[in-house]
Short mmCIF file of C-alpha atoms in Angstrom, two decimals:
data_model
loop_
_atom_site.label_atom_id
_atom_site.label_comp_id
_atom_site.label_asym_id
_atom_site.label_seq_id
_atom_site.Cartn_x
_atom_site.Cartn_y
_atom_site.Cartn_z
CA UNK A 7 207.77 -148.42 48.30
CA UNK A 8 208.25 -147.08 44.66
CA UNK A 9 205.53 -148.12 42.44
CA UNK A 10 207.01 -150.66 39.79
CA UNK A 11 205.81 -150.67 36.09
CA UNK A 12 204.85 -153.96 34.78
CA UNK A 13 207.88 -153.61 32.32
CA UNK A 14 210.31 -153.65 35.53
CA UNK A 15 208.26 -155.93 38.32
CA UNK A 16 210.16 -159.27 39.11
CA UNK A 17 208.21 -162.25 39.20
CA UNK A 18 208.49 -164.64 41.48
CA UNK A 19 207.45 -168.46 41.73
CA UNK A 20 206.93 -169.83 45.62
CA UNK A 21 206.35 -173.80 45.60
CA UNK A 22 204.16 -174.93 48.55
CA UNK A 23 202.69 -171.75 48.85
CA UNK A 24 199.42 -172.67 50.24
CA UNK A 25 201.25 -173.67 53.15
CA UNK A 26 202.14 -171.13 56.04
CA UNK A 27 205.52 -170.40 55.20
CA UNK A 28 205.38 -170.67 51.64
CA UNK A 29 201.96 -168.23 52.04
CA UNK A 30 203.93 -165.90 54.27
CA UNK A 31 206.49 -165.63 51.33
CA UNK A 32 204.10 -165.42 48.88
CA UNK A 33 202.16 -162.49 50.75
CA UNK A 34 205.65 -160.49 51.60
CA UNK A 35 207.14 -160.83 48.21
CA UNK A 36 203.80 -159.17 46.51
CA UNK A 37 204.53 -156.54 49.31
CA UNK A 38 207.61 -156.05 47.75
CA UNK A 39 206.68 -155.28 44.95
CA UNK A 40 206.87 -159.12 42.62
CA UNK A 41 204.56 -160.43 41.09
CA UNK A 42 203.82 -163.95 42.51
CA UNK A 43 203.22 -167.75 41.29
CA UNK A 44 201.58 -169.34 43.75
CA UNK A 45 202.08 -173.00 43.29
CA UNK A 46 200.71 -175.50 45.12
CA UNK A 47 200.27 -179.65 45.12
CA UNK A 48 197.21 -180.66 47.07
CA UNK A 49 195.62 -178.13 48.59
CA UNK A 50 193.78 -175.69 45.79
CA UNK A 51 191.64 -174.08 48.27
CA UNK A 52 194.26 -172.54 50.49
CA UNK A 53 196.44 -171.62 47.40
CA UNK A 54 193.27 -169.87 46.36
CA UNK A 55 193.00 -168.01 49.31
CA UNK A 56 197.04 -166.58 48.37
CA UNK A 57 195.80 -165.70 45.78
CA UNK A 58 192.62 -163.68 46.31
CA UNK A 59 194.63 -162.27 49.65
CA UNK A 60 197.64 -161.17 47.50
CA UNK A 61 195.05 -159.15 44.95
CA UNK A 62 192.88 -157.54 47.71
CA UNK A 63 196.53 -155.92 48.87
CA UNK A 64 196.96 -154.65 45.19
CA UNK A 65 199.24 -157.22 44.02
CA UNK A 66 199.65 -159.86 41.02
CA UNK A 67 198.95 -163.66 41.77
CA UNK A 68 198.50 -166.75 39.57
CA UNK A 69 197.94 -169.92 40.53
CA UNK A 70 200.20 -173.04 39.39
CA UNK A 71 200.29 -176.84 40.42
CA UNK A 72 202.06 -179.88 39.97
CA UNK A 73 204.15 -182.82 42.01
CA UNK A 74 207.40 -181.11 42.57
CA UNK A 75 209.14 -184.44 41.81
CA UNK A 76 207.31 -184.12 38.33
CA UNK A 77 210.08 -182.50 35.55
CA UNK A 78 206.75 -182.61 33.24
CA UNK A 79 204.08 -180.85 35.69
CA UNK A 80 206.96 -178.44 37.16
CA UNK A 81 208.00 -177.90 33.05
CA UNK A 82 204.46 -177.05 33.02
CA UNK A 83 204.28 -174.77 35.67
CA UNK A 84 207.17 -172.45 34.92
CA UNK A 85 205.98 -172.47 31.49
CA UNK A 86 202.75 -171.01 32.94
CA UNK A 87 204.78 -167.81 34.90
CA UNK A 88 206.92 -167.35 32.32
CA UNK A 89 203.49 -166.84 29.84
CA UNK A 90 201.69 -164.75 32.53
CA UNK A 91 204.67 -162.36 33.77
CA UNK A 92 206.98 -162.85 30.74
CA UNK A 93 210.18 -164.27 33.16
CA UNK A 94 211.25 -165.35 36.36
CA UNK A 95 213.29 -163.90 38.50
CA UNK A 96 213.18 -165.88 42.19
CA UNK A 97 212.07 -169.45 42.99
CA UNK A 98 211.44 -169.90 46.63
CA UNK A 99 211.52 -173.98 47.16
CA UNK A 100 208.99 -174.37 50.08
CA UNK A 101 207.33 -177.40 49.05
CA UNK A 102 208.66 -180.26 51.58
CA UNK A 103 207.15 -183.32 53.82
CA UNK A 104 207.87 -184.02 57.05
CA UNK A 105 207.11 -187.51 58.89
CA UNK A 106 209.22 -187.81 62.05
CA UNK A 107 210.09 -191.12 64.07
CA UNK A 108 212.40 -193.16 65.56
CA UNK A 109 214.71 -194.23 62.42
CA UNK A 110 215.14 -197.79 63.63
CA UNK A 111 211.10 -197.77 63.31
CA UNK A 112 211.07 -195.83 60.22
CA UNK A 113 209.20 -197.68 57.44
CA UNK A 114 211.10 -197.74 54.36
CA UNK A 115 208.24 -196.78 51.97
CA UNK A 116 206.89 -193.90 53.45
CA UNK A 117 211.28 -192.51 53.52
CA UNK A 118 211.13 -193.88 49.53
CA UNK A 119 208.58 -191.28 49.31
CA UNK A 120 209.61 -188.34 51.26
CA UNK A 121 212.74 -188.77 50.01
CA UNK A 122 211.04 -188.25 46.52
CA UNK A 123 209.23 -184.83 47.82
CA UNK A 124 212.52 -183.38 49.96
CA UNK A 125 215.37 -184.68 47.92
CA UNK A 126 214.22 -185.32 44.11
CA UNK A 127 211.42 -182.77 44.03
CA UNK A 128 214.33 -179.89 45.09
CA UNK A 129 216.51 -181.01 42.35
CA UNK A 130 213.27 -180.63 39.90
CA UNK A 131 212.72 -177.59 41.37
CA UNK A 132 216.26 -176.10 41.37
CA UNK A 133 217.45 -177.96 37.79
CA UNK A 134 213.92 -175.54 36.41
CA UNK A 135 215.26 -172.82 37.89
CA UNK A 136 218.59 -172.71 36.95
CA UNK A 137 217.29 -172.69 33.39
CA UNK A 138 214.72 -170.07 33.49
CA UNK A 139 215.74 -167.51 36.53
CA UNK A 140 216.68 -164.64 34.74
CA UNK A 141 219.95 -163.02 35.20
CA UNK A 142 220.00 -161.00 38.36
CA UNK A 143 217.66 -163.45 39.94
CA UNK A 144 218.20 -165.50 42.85
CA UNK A 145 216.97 -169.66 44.10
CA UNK A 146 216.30 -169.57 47.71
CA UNK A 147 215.99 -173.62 48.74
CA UNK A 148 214.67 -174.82 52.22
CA UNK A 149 216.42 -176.69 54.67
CA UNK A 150 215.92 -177.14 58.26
CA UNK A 151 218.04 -176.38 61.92
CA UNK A 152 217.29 -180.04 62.51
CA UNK A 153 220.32 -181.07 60.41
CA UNK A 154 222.56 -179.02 62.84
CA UNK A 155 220.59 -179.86 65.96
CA UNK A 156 219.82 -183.97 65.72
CA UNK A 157 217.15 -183.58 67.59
CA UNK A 158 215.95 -187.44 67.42
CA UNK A 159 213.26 -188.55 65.20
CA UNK A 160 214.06 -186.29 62.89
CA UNK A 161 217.09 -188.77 61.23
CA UNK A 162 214.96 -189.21 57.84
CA UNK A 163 213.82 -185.67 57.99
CA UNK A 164 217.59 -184.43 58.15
CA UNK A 165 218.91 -186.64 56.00
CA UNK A 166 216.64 -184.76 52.96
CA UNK A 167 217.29 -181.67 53.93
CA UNK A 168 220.89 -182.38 54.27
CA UNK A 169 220.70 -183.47 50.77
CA UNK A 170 219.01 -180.28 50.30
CA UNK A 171 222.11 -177.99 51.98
CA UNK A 172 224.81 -180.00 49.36
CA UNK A 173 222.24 -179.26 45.75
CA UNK A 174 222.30 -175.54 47.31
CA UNK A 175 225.88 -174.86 48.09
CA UNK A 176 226.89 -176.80 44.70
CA UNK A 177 224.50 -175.03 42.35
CA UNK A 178 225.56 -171.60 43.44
CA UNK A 179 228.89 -172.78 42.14
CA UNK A 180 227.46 -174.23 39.48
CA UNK A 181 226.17 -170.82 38.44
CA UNK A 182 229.47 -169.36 38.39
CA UNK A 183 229.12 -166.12 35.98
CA UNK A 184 225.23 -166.05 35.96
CA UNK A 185 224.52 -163.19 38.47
CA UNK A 186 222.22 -165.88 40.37
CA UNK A 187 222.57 -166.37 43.96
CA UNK A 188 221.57 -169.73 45.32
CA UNK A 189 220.99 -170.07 49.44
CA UNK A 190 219.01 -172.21 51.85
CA UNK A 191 217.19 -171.10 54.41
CA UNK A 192 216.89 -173.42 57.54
CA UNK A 193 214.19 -172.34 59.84
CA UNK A 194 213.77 -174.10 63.22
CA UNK A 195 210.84 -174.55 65.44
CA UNK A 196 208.35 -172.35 63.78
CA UNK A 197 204.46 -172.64 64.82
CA UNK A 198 203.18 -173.73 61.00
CA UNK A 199 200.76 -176.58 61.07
CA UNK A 200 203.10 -178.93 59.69
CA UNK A 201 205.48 -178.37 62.46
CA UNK A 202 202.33 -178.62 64.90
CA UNK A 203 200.71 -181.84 63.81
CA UNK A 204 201.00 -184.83 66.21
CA UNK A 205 203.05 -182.38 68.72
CA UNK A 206 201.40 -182.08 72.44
CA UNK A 207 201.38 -178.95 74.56
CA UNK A 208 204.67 -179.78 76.46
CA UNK A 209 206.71 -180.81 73.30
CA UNK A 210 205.64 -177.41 71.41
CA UNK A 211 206.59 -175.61 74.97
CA UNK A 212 209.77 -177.34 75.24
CA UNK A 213 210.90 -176.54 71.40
CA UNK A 214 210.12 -172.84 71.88
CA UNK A 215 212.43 -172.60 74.80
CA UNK A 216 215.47 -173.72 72.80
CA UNK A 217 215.96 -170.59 71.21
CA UNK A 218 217.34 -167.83 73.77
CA UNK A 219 214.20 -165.41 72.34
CA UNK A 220 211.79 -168.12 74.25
CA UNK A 221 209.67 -168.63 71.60
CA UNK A 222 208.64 -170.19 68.09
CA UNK A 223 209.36 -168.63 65.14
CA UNK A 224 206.49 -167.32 63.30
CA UNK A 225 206.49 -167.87 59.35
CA UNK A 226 206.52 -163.73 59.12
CA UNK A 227 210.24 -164.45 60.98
CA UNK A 228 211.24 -166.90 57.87
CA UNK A 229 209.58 -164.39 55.08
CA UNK A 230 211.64 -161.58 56.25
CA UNK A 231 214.81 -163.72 55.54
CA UNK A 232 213.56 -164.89 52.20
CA UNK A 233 212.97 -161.53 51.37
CA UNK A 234 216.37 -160.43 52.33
CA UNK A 235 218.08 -163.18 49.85
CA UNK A 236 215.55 -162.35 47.54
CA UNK A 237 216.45 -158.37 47.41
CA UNK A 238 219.04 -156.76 48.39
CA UNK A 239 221.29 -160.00 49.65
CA UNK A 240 223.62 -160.23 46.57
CA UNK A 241 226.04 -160.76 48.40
CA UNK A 242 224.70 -163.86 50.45
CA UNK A 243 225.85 -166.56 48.14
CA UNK A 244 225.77 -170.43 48.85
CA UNK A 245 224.83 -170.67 52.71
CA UNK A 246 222.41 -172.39 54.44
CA UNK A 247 220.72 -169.44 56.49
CA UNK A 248 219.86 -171.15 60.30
CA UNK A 249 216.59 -168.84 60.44
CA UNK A 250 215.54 -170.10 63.86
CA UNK A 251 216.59 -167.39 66.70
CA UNK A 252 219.53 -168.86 68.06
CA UNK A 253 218.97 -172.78 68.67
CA UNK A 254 222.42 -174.21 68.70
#
């Protein structure tokens, strides 16, 4: 990889990157050369650990926080790349929550307030970005396979990040003229521990057959997609991107 001068290095801003998907990102990203906002919401510890990982490679990492559904703490944050790195050129959308169960069980609080993470905090996210991505720059949201697959449980779940799929494809329309791409990527199974919380042995074996590979996805499987749309993918405009080795 050519070394980049700090005059020329894009900068890019990962929310939920503490997480391991978003930190997988993060970590592949710096390898390409960007240098990275690590941003997370609850967990300062782990985002530390980005951060310190992402320097001992070489690389350029700041911190950043705030509730994604916050326009005043995400104001704040992008305010805090742009005076570290001088721009922005990719926002990766990670940040997400997912509480799975039967929807005729499903209390109407707790989808009040994953709806606010999932459906609002993406539209913080994403309104941000389309402000402050520079030209050439591209907003890469996440959705999930479950919205294709209905796999049950998941009906609150998909429903955000079918929400998610229709702020993606519109925006990149939206941006007509702008040289921004906008995309989704939908992963499915992956082994993070968000997917593996409250999930015995036999459910997690069962989910990794789906695919025709046999196996989970690994969040090094969704980077490598991310960094696709985030590089060289110009020409991968408004899609949702089913990352998740063939489950149908």
């Amino acid at each position: 990889m050519a070394e980049q001068t700090d005059s020329i290095q894009r900068v890019a801003l990962i929310t939920g990157a503490s997480g391991g998907i978003g930190r997988a990102i993060a970590e592949r990203l710096s390898a390409d050369g960007m240098a990275i906002a690590v941003h997370f919401s609850g967990n300062r510890d782990r985002a530390e650990e980005v951060v310190s990982t992402i320097a001992a490679a070489g690389g350029k990492a700041i911190l950043v926080s705030g509730d994604v559904a916050d326009d005043a703490a995400m104001t704040t944050a992008f305010d805090a790349v742009e005076h570290a790195f001088g721009g922005i050129d990719v926002v990766v959308h990670t940040a997400g929550q997912m509480i799975l169960k039967p929807l005729v069980d499903f209390n109407l609080d707790v989808l009040d307030k994953m709806v606010r993470t999932n459906v609002r905090g993406t539209f913080v996210v994403d309104q941000l970005a389309a402000r402050r991505v520079r030209d050439g720059g591209a907003i890469i949201n996440f959705s999930s396979s479950v919205v294709k697959i209905a796999l049950p449980n998941y009906a609150a779940y998909a429903a955000t990040k079918g929400a998610v799929d229709a702020i993606t494809l519109i925006l990149a329309k939206e941006l007509r003229g702008r040289d921004i791409t906008v995309n989704a990527v939908a992963p499915g199974p992956t082994a993070t521990p968000l997917f593996l919380t409250g999930k015995d042995d036999a459910t997690i074996e069962h989910l990794g057959r789906m695919a025709p590979l046999e196996r989970l996805g690994q969040p090094d499987d969704i980077a490598d997609v991310v960094a696709f749309l985030a590089g060289p993918g110009r020409w991968v405009n408004g899609q949702v991107i089913y990352a998740n080795g063939g489950v149908i």
